[in-house]
Amino acid sequence: MLPLASIVQAGGGLIEEALRDHPSTIRGTFQLIGEWLARASEYLQKDEAGLFAEFLFVLLCSVLASTLAFSHKRLSKRRSLGTEDCYVEFLWNDFEVVPKVGEQYEYIVHYPPTKADRGPPEFTISMHNGDIAIPFCVQHDTLNGQARVQFTPRVSGFYTFRLAVEHVPIPGSPFLKRFDPGEPTASHTTVSNFMPVMVTGDRTALQLKLRLRDRYANETFIDDANAARLEKMLRLRVERCDSGKASAVTYSVWRDDVLLNSTTLSVQLPSPGRFRLRLLYDGAPLAKSPRIDVIVVCETRYHALMNYNEEDPTSELNLGESALFSDAQHHQIKCSIRVVPDAGGSGSQVHFIASDKTVAKIAINSSLKVFLRDRTVELANSQGPLRVAVASEHSSLFIYAGLLHLVGRSAGAGKAFEERRDLLAIRVC
């Protein structure tokens, strides 16, 4: 046997050894090289005239194998350092899925915001033993750098989930949230869901529209099994929050048409005043239940109760997708409500923009409070635009108890006007 043929066989042994040390992604390449070397060895043992061709072939294979091994070593080093262009892998702790087979779990992963041309990162989820595939879905919010990874285990047992994010540098570990689909208790109420409303004059009937949906699929979650449970446990509590007057009324919110993903409830309040609405599930305040999300709106998505004018202080104005304001001559001005990020990145602003671009300025006094999800922000500037101190969290904004100051020109007659109104409540979703 020729010396070079022996080298080929020795090279094949090195390839087999490398196969045991490298991951499956490179394994197939080494297997292919090994097959080539085996066939070349058989051919060269019969044809000793191909010494030069044999030498070139072995040299090429050696260089290729060395390059792949070096690349894998460098890739592994980058993975541990967490640098750019790496394959980042986070190992999460084991947890038991007994007996909650078929229930949904969720992980929230934060990553740096990506550009539009780059697209969202790629996520892969695997078990520690790799024998059972877990179906999952990912909902990306690339603007805020967040992804919701949701999956449903099909078998009981202990799992170790690994989340691999490709080509995205992630500083530190992602924020991990285990989604426990157990019965709702007070421990689940992390966000207050109260909605303060003002009822004046003889308008003691309040129309509430409830929407029940799956928090994640945006579809109706109610089925036969959950319908009976909700009918017994879901209640609406109306609490009076006027000073010195403590009273509460609890209503059942169940209606047959809730299966159609919405129901309308007419609440008869005992008397005019300021009230707080709370949703209760099995006696505990309900903010975000594990499997359902109950949204309370008053007739429209944008809702306001305000004094219309001094002559009729009991009248109400409901804001739709556009707000209708009236000047002193009762000319209506259509204004849209927008919450936009501040150019400096320090917060957000609320803009009231007229359809004909004539409203020059809207100022809200410093007594206004902003309820931004579970945070309350006091306004400091009495003349400037409304500034929200929390950036990128303006999807649900609640403005309450303030003075609305409109300055501009009416859309009808084109006359200048200036008007002040007591603003009781505006909800912008």
Tab-separated table of C-alpha atoms in Angstrom:
chain	number	residue	atom	x	y	z
A	1	MET	CA	0.000	0.000	0.000
A	2	LEU	CA	1.307	3.430	-0.839
A	3	PRO	CA	2.292	5.823	1.961
A	4	LEU	CA	-0.190	8.405	0.756
A	5	ALA	CA	-2.948	5.812	0.791
A	6	SER	CA	-2.093	5.182	4.438
A	7	ILE	CA	-2.368	8.896	5.053
A	8	VAL	CA	-5.830	8.812	3.519
A	9	GLN	CA	-6.898	6.061	5.904
A	10	ALA	CA	-5.421	7.951	8.844
A	11	GLY	CA	-7.268	11.048	7.723
A	12	GLY	CA	-10.473	9.041	7.676
A	13	GLY	CA	-9.859	8.081	11.304
A	14	LEU	CA	-9.405	11.718	12.243
A	15	ILE	CA	-12.662	12.551	10.511
A	16	GLU	CA	-14.481	9.866	12.515
A	17	GLU	CA	-13.033	11.280	15.717
A	18	ALA	CA	-14.145	14.776	14.736
A	19	LEU	CA	-17.644	13.477	14.109
A	20	ARG	CA	-17.994	12.625	17.790
A	21	ASP	CA	-16.898	16.082	18.920
A	22	HIS	CA	-18.811	18.360	16.548
A	23	PRO	CA	-22.529	19.226	16.533
A	24	SER	CA	-24.971	17.843	14.026
A	25	THR	CA	-24.830	20.959	11.846
A	26	ILE	CA	-21.230	20.205	10.843
A	27	ARG	CA	-21.563	16.441	11.188
A	28	GLY	CA	-23.059	15.952	7.746
A	29	THR	CA	-20.163	17.776	6.092
A	30	PHE	CA	-17.595	15.564	7.795
A	31	GLN	CA	-19.556	12.450	6.864
A	32	LEU	CA	-19.480	13.500	3.223
A	33	ILE	CA	-15.721	14.120	3.373
A	34	GLY	CA	-15.245	10.711	4.988
A	35	GLU	CA	-17.134	9.015	2.162
A	36	TRP	CA	-14.972	10.809	-0.399
A	37	LEU	CA	-11.792	9.729	1.363
A	38	ALA	CA	-12.935	6.097	1.562
A	39	ARG	CA	-13.726	5.954	-2.150
A	40	ALA	CA	-10.450	7.673	-3.020
A	41	SER	CA	-8.517	5.177	-0.901
A	42	GLU	CA	-10.065	2.213	-2.726
A	43	TYR	CA	-9.365	3.778	-6.087
A	44	LEU	CA	-5.790	4.773	-5.301
A	45	GLN	CA	-4.878	1.308	-3.985
A	46	LYS	CA	-5.601	-0.027	-7.472
A	47	ASP	CA	-4.098	2.799	-9.476
A	48	GLU	CA	-0.636	3.799	-8.239
A	49	ALA	CA	-0.195	6.221	-11.133
A	50	GLY	CA	-2.389	8.804	-9.419
A	51	LEU	CA	0.105	9.853	-6.746
A	52	PHE	CA	-0.104	13.518	-7.618
A	53	ALA	CA	-3.908	13.506	-7.772
A	54	GLU	CA	-4.012	11.675	-4.442
A	55	PHE	CA	-1.759	14.239	-2.846
A	56	LEU	CA	-3.898	17.150	-4.045
A	57	PHE	CA	-7.097	15.431	-2.894
A	58	VAL	CA	-5.770	14.713	0.608
A	59	LEU	CA	-4.421	18.241	0.884
A	60	LEU	CA	-7.762	19.748	-0.124
A	61	CYS	CA	-9.700	17.592	2.348
A	62	SER	CA	-7.278	18.376	5.162
A	63	VAL	CA	-7.555	22.104	4.574
A	64	LEU	CA	-11.353	21.888	4.442
A	65	ALA	CA	-11.572	19.831	7.651
A	66	SER	CA	-9.202	22.174	9.480
A	67	THR	CA	-11.175	25.216	8.347
A	68	LEU	CA	-14.459	23.756	9.570
A	69	ALA	CA	-12.986	22.747	12.914
A	70	PHE	CA	-11.436	26.184	13.416
A	71	SER	CA	-14.691	27.927	12.468
A	72	HIS	CA	-16.651	25.832	14.951
A	73	LYS	CA	-14.155	26.587	17.721
A	74	ARG	CA	-14.344	30.298	16.984
A	75	LEU	CA	-18.141	30.164	16.843
A	76	SER	CA	-18.277	28.443	20.229
A	77	LYS	CA	-15.982	31.089	21.686
A	78	ARG	CA	-18.181	33.877	20.332
A	79	ARG	CA	-21.244	32.163	21.709
A	80	SER	CA	-19.795	32.234	25.214
A	81	LEU	CA	-18.687	35.846	24.907
A	82	GLY	CA	-22.022	37.069	23.554
A	83	THR	CA	-20.571	39.236	20.785
A	84	GLU	CA	-22.204	40.244	17.540
A	85	ASP	CA	-22.916	37.761	14.743
A	86	CYS	CA	-23.012	34.987	17.293
A	87	TYR	CA	-25.449	32.209	18.007
A	88	VAL	CA	-26.704	33.085	21.474
A	89	GLU	CA	-28.173	30.286	23.552
A	90	PHE	CA	-29.767	30.641	26.949
A	91	LEU	CA	-30.392	27.649	29.186
A	92	TRP	CA	-33.414	27.901	31.418
A	93	ASN	CA	-34.112	25.886	34.526
A	94	ASP	CA	-36.105	22.682	34.585
A	95	PHE	CA	-39.729	22.862	35.605
A	96	GLU	CA	-42.409	20.257	35.926
A	97	VAL	CA	-45.442	20.097	33.653
A	98	VAL	CA	-47.660	17.855	35.755
A	99	PRO	CA	-50.591	17.697	35.438
A	100	LYS	CA	-50.950	20.757	33.193
A	101	VAL	CA	-50.562	19.001	29.869
A	102	GLY	CA	-52.163	20.959	27.051
A	103	GLU	CA	-51.989	24.294	28.882
A	104	GLN	CA	-50.172	27.249	27.399
A	105	TYR	CA	-46.877	28.642	28.653
A	106	GLU	CA	-45.244	31.882	27.666
A	107	TYR	CA	-41.766	33.381	27.735
A	108	ILE	CA	-41.090	37.049	27.100
A	109	VAL	CA	-37.728	37.800	25.516
A	110	HIS	CA	-36.269	41.294	25.282
A	111	TYR	CA	-33.709	42.104	22.596
A	112	PRO	CA	-32.345	45.319	21.078
A	113	PRO	CA	-34.766	46.928	18.609
A	114	THR	CA	-34.029	45.917	15.038
A	115	LYS	CA	-34.235	47.908	11.842
A	116	ALA	CA	-37.047	47.350	9.384
A	117	ASP	CA	-34.764	45.954	6.685
A	118	ARG	CA	-33.233	43.464	9.092
A	119	GLY	CA	-36.436	41.812	10.225
A	120	PRO	CA	-37.151	40.020	13.482
A	121	PRO	CA	-34.635	37.531	14.897
A	122	GLU	CA	-35.040	33.803	14.518
A	123	PHE	CA	-36.011	31.786	17.579
A	124	THR	CA	-35.684	28.066	18.132
A	125	ILE	CA	-36.908	26.117	21.147
A	126	SER	CA	-35.711	22.640	22.023
A	127	MET	CA	-35.887	20.245	24.940
A	128	HIS	CA	-32.850	19.045	26.807
A	129	ASN	CA	-33.117	15.506	25.397
A	130	GLY	CA	-34.232	16.606	21.935
A	131	ASP	CA	-36.636	13.694	21.512
A	132	ILE	CA	-39.971	15.502	21.710
A	133	ALA	CA	-40.874	18.396	19.452
A	134	ILE	CA	-42.798	21.252	21.035
A	135	PRO	CA	-44.955	23.391	18.741
A	136	PHE	CA	-44.673	27.077	19.468
A	137	CYS	CA	-45.379	30.479	17.998
A	138	VAL	CA	-43.558	33.778	18.286
A	139	GLN	CA	-45.150	37.227	18.263
A	140	HIS	CA	-42.599	39.936	17.516
A	141	ASP	CA	-42.623	43.560	18.558
A	142	THR	CA	-39.432	44.670	16.830
A	143	LEU	CA	-40.058	48.345	17.559
A	144	ASN	CA	-39.804	47.780	21.304
A	145	GLY	CA	-37.467	44.798	21.021
A	146	GLN	CA	-39.740	42.180	22.525
A	147	ALA	CA	-40.962	38.752	21.540
A	148	ARG	CA	-43.563	36.493	23.124
A	149	VAL	CA	-42.702	32.825	22.775
A	150	GLN	CA	-45.740	30.647	23.422
A	151	PHE	CA	-45.957	26.872	23.421
A	152	THR	CA	-48.121	24.072	24.755
A	153	PRO	CA	-46.496	20.899	26.217
A	154	ARG	CA	-48.133	17.703	25.018
A	155	VAL	CA	-46.700	15.293	27.605
A	156	SER	CA	-46.009	15.415	31.329
A	157	GLY	CA	-42.504	15.501	32.744
A	158	PHE	CA	-39.542	17.723	33.494
A	159	TYR	CA	-38.353	20.048	30.748
A	160	THR	CA	-35.301	22.145	30.140
A	161	PHE	CA	-36.057	24.694	27.456
A	162	ARG	CA	-33.310	26.346	25.472
A	163	LEU	CA	-33.991	29.516	23.547
A	164	ALA	CA	-31.538	30.171	20.746
A	165	VAL	CA	-31.529	33.582	19.081
A	166	GLU	CA	-29.579	33.765	15.860
A	167	HIS	CA	-27.498	36.765	14.798
A	168	VAL	CA	-28.907	39.081	17.477
A	169	PRO	CA	-26.625	40.397	20.231
A	170	ILE	CA	-28.517	40.153	23.509
A	171	PRO	CA	-26.908	41.786	26.536
A	172	GLY	CA	-27.452	39.602	29.567
A	173	SER	CA	-30.203	37.060	29.959
A	174	PRO	CA	-33.711	37.566	28.589
A	175	PHE	CA	-36.574	38.347	30.889
A	176	LEU	CA	-38.234	35.046	31.698
A	177	LYS	CA	-41.892	34.803	32.571
A	178	ARG	CA	-43.569	31.510	33.268
A	179	PHE	CA	-47.184	31.615	32.245
A	180	ASP	CA	-49.060	29.582	34.826
A	181	PRO	CA	-52.576	28.731	33.635
A	182	GLY	CA	-53.880	27.996	37.129
A	183	GLU	CA	-56.979	29.428	38.721
A	184	PRO	CA	-56.904	33.241	39.012
A	185	THR	CA	-56.116	34.538	42.483
A	186	ALA	CA	-55.177	37.859	43.970
A	187	SER	CA	-51.539	37.159	43.097
A	188	HIS	CA	-52.358	37.563	39.408
A	189	THR	CA	-53.585	41.139	39.796
A	190	THR	CA	-50.388	42.932	38.858
A	191	VAL	CA	-52.110	45.765	36.989
A	192	SER	CA	-55.022	47.732	38.340
A	193	ASN	CA	-58.015	47.615	36.038
A	194	PHE	CA	-60.227	50.246	37.645
A	195	MET	CA	-61.908	52.836	35.467
A	196	PRO	CA	-63.075	55.999	37.251
A	197	VAL	CA	-66.191	57.558	35.765
A	198	MET	CA	-68.233	60.611	36.623
A	199	VAL	CA	-72.022	60.603	36.484
A	200	THR	CA	-73.800	63.963	36.777
A	201	GLY	CA	-77.405	65.057	37.004
A	202	ASP	CA	-79.994	62.341	36.534
A	203	ARG	CA	-77.834	60.220	34.209
A	204	THR	CA	-77.425	57.251	36.509
A	205	ALA	CA	-77.536	54.553	33.814
A	206	LEU	CA	-74.111	53.553	32.532
A	207	GLN	CA	-73.733	51.384	29.454
A	208	LEU	CA	-70.684	49.130	29.601
A	209	LYS	CA	-69.465	46.910	26.820
A	210	LEU	CA	-67.406	43.877	27.833
A	211	ARG	CA	-65.190	41.975	25.458
A	212	LEU	CA	-63.771	38.601	26.467
A	213	ARG	CA	-61.021	37.234	24.304
A	214	ASP	CA	-57.911	35.104	24.346
A	215	ARG	CA	-55.004	37.314	25.378
A	216	TYR	CA	-52.634	35.798	22.871
A	217	ALA	CA	-54.573	34.643	19.823
A	218	ASN	CA	-56.959	37.634	19.837
A	219	GLU	CA	-59.794	35.205	19.369
A	220	THR	CA	-62.813	34.275	21.417
A	221	PHE	CA	-61.639	31.985	24.161
A	222	ILE	CA	-65.028	31.186	25.650
A	223	ASP	CA	-66.077	27.581	25.157
A	224	ASP	CA	-68.619	25.337	26.880
A	225	ALA	CA	-66.266	24.417	29.709
A	226	ASN	CA	-65.298	27.988	30.544
A	227	ALA	CA	-68.761	29.415	29.994
A	228	ALA	CA	-70.206	27.778	33.102
A	229	ARG	CA	-67.199	28.838	35.174
A	230	LEU	CA	-67.376	32.451	34.021
A	231	GLU	CA	-71.106	32.602	34.606
A	232	LYS	CA	-70.575	31.764	38.268
A	233	MET	CA	-67.431	33.757	39.000
A	234	LEU	CA	-67.198	36.884	36.836
A	235	ARG	CA	-68.702	39.990	38.444
A	236	LEU	CA	-68.534	43.737	38.014
A	237	ARG	CA	-68.178	45.791	41.190
A	238	VAL	CA	-69.170	49.454	41.139
A	239	GLU	CA	-67.652	51.382	44.040
A	240	ARG	CA	-68.475	54.940	44.956
A	241	CYS	CA	-65.286	56.932	45.507
A	242	ASP	CA	-66.766	60.238	46.645
A	243	SER	CA	-65.273	61.432	49.904
A	244	GLY	CA	-67.303	60.404	52.913
A	245	LYS	CA	-69.597	58.130	50.910
A	246	ALA	CA	-68.755	54.451	50.903
A	247	SER	CA	-71.032	52.129	48.973
A	248	ALA	CA	-70.594	49.349	46.453
A	249	VAL	CA	-72.861	47.394	44.128
A	250	THR	CA	-71.883	44.102	42.480
A	251	TYR	CA	-73.406	43.053	39.167
A	252	SER	CA	-73.261	39.809	37.248
A	253	VAL	CA	-71.769	40.520	33.844
A	254	TRP	CA	-72.794	37.268	32.232
A	255	ARG	CA	-75.016	37.399	29.176
A	256	ASP	CA	-75.802	34.783	26.566
A	257	ASP	CA	-74.174	36.753	23.778
A	258	VAL	CA	-70.822	36.733	25.548
A	259	LEU	CA	-70.097	33.691	23.398
A	260	LEU	CA	-69.999	36.147	20.515
A	261	ASN	CA	-67.019	37.812	22.192
A	262	SER	CA	-68.893	40.786	23.600
A	263	THR	CA	-71.753	41.698	25.873
A	264	THR	CA	-73.406	44.946	26.885
A	265	LEU	CA	-74.290	45.549	30.504
A	266	SER	CA	-76.546	48.349	31.722
A	267	VAL	CA	-75.573	49.408	35.239
A	268	GLN	CA	-78.083	51.423	37.240
A	269	LEU	CA	-76.079	53.576	39.623
A	270	PRO	CA	-77.777	54.524	42.901
A	271	SER	CA	-77.184	58.266	42.511
A	272	PRO	CA	-74.967	60.738	40.686
A	273	GLY	CA	-71.344	60.898	41.759
A	274	ARG	CA	-67.903	59.497	41.082
A	275	PHE	CA	-67.545	55.740	40.840
A	276	ARG	CA	-64.819	53.179	40.288
A	277	LEU	CA	-65.438	50.030	38.265
A	278	ARG	CA	-63.686	46.795	39.152
A	279	LEU	CA	-63.897	43.361	37.609
A	280	LEU	CA	-63.917	40.481	40.069
A	281	TYR	CA	-63.200	36.845	39.382
A	282	ASP	CA	-64.192	34.494	42.182
A	283	GLY	CA	-64.151	37.418	44.597
A	284	ALA	CA	-60.649	38.621	43.704
A	285	PRO	CA	-59.912	41.747	41.631
A	286	LEU	CA	-59.239	40.765	38.051
A	287	ALA	CA	-56.675	42.680	36.028
A	288	LYS	CA	-55.299	40.118	33.597
A	289	SER	CA	-56.509	36.626	34.156
A	290	PRO	CA	-54.292	33.731	33.060
A	291	ARG	CA	-56.397	32.828	30.048
A	292	ILE	CA	-58.846	35.650	29.363
A	293	ASP	CA	-58.605	39.371	29.019
A	294	VAL	CA	-61.728	41.337	29.916
A	295	ILE	CA	-61.814	44.816	28.458
A	296	VAL	CA	-64.280	47.375	29.746
A	297	VAL	CA	-65.213	50.224	27.446
A	298	CYS	CA	-68.081	52.661	27.655
A	299	GLU	CA	-69.948	52.466	24.367
A	300	THR	CA	-66.947	53.523	22.262
A	301	ARG	CA	-63.266	52.739	22.201
A	302	TYR	CA	-62.456	56.315	23.145
A	303	HIS	CA	-64.729	57.514	25.919
A	304	ALA	CA	-65.113	60.799	27.706
A	305	LEU	CA	-67.524	62.336	30.154
A	306	MET	CA	-67.191	66.112	30.321
A	307	ASN	CA	-69.222	69.224	30.930
A	308	TYR	CA	-70.428	70.381	27.527
A	309	ASN	CA	-71.121	74.020	28.418
A	310	GLU	CA	-72.217	76.143	31.342
A	311	GLU	CA	-75.842	76.239	30.230
A	312	ASP	CA	-76.203	72.449	30.385
A	313	PRO	CA	-73.598	71.075	32.838
A	314	THR	CA	-75.188	67.623	32.855
A	315	SER	CA	-74.648	66.932	29.152
A	316	GLU	CA	-72.028	64.400	28.135
A	317	LEU	CA	-69.731	64.067	25.174
A	318	ASN	CA	-68.533	60.667	24.001
A	319	LEU	CA	-65.289	60.641	22.067
A	320	GLY	CA	-65.131	58.267	19.172
A	321	GLU	CA	-62.039	57.710	17.083
A	322	SER	CA	-62.225	61.478	16.642
A	323	ALA	CA	-63.136	63.998	19.295
A	324	LEU	CA	-65.853	66.542	18.610
A	325	PHE	CA	-65.371	69.838	20.426
A	326	SER	CA	-67.669	72.846	20.235
A	327	ASP	CA	-66.647	76.485	20.382
A	328	ALA	CA	-68.562	79.283	22.053
A	329	GLN	CA	-70.737	79.666	18.946
A	330	HIS	CA	-71.433	75.894	19.015
A	331	HIS	CA	-69.450	75.245	15.837
A	332	GLN	CA	-68.092	71.733	16.015
A	333	ILE	CA	-64.394	71.065	15.524
A	334	LYS	CA	-63.300	67.539	14.787
A	335	CYS	CA	-60.054	66.713	16.564
A	336	SER	CA	-58.108	63.486	16.506
A	337	ILE	CA	-56.286	62.263	19.603
A	338	ARG	CA	-52.736	61.070	19.058
A	339	VAL	CA	-50.062	59.938	21.468
A	340	VAL	CA	-46.651	60.311	19.840
A	341	PRO	CA	-43.112	59.740	21.167
A	342	ASP	CA	-41.122	62.798	22.075
A	343	ALA	CA	-38.377	63.685	19.612
A	344	GLY	CA	-35.820	63.707	22.408
A	345	GLY	CA	-36.748	60.228	23.523
A	346	SER	CA	-37.569	61.387	27.052
A	347	GLY	CA	-41.281	60.712	26.943
A	348	SER	CA	-44.444	61.162	24.913
A	349	GLN	CA	-46.873	63.896	23.998
A	350	VAL	CA	-50.620	63.900	23.514
A	351	HIS	CA	-51.698	65.856	20.448
A	352	PHE	CA	-55.221	67.074	19.729
A	353	ILE	CA	-55.194	67.830	16.005
A	354	ALA	CA	-58.123	69.397	14.177
A	355	SER	CA	-59.205	67.990	10.840
A	356	ASP	CA	-58.735	71.391	9.174
A	357	LYS	CA	-55.398	72.071	10.948
A	358	THR	CA	-56.791	75.229	12.601
A	359	VAL	CA	-56.462	74.385	16.276
A	360	ALA	CA	-53.345	76.230	17.372
A	361	LYS	CA	-52.813	75.163	20.950
A	362	ILE	CA	-54.314	72.927	23.590
A	363	ALA	CA	-53.020	73.357	27.110
A	364	ILE	CA	-53.934	71.245	30.122
A	365	ASN	CA	-53.378	72.558	33.617
A	366	SER	CA	-51.128	70.963	36.200
A	367	SER	CA	-53.975	69.360	38.149
A	368	LEU	CA	-54.250	66.695	35.471
A	369	LYS	CA	-53.154	63.184	36.321
A	370	VAL	CA	-52.179	60.543	33.786
A	371	PHE	CA	-52.817	56.880	34.564
A	372	LEU	CA	-50.487	54.983	32.280
A	373	ARG	CA	-51.158	51.313	32.858
A	374	ASP	CA	-50.066	50.847	36.472
A	375	ARG	CA	-48.160	54.131	36.721
A	376	THR	CA	-49.389	57.591	37.672
A	377	VAL	CA	-47.628	60.680	36.304
A	378	GLU	CA	-48.253	64.189	37.625
A	379	LEU	CA	-47.988	67.000	35.102
A	380	ALA	CA	-45.621	69.821	35.977
A	381	ASN	CA	-45.980	72.190	33.023
A	382	SER	CA	-49.283	74.044	33.054
A	383	GLN	CA	-48.940	75.633	29.600
A	384	GLY	CA	-47.077	73.145	27.454
A	385	PRO	CA	-48.362	69.972	25.833
A	386	LEU	CA	-49.106	66.907	27.904
A	387	ARG	CA	-45.873	65.059	28.558
A	388	VAL	CA	-45.791	61.441	29.653
A	389	ALA	CA	-42.686	60.439	31.569
A	390	VAL	CA	-42.763	56.798	30.484
A	391	ALA	CA	-41.633	56.253	26.911
A	392	SER	CA	-42.979	53.586	24.534
A	393	GLU	CA	-45.838	52.625	26.866
A	394	HIS	CA	-48.580	54.874	25.553
A	395	SER	CA	-50.820	52.198	24.062
A	396	SER	CA	-53.308	52.630	26.899
A	397	LEU	CA	-53.619	56.152	28.254
A	398	PHE	CA	-56.098	57.436	30.809
A	399	ILE	CA	-56.491	61.175	31.341
A	400	TYR	CA	-58.561	62.116	34.355
A	401	ALA	CA	-59.687	65.202	36.272
A	402	GLY	CA	-58.243	68.207	34.527
A	403	LEU	CA	-59.002	71.459	32.739
A	404	LEU	CA	-59.102	71.440	28.946
A	405	HIS	CA	-58.117	74.703	27.279
A	406	LEU	CA	-58.829	75.113	23.564
A	407	VAL	CA	-57.421	77.965	21.498
A	408	GLY	CA	-57.968	78.231	17.773
A	409	ARG	CA	-60.486	78.991	15.056
A	410	SER	CA	-63.837	77.395	14.483
A	411	ALA	CA	-64.171	75.197	11.432
A	412	GLY	CA	-67.528	76.672	10.411
A	413	ALA	CA	-67.326	80.457	10.590
A	414	GLY	CA	-63.557	80.744	10.863
A	415	LYS	CA	-63.810	82.938	13.970
A	416	ALA	CA	-61.262	82.850	16.723
A	417	PHE	CA	-62.324	81.386	20.027
A	418	GLU	CA	-60.948	80.483	23.396
A	419	GLU	CA	-62.745	78.068	25.660
A	420	ARG	CA	-62.105	76.285	28.938
A	421	ARG	CA	-63.893	73.154	30.060
A	422	ASP	CA	-63.668	70.902	33.067
A	423	LEU	CA	-62.409	67.608	31.750
A	424	LEU	CA	-63.586	64.652	33.789
A	425	ALA	CA	-62.326	61.612	31.919
A	426	ILE	CA	-60.800	60.634	28.598
A	427	ARG	CA	-59.637	57.150	27.834
A	428	VAL	CA	-57.357	56.557	24.857
A	429	CYS	CA	-56.693	52.885	24.075
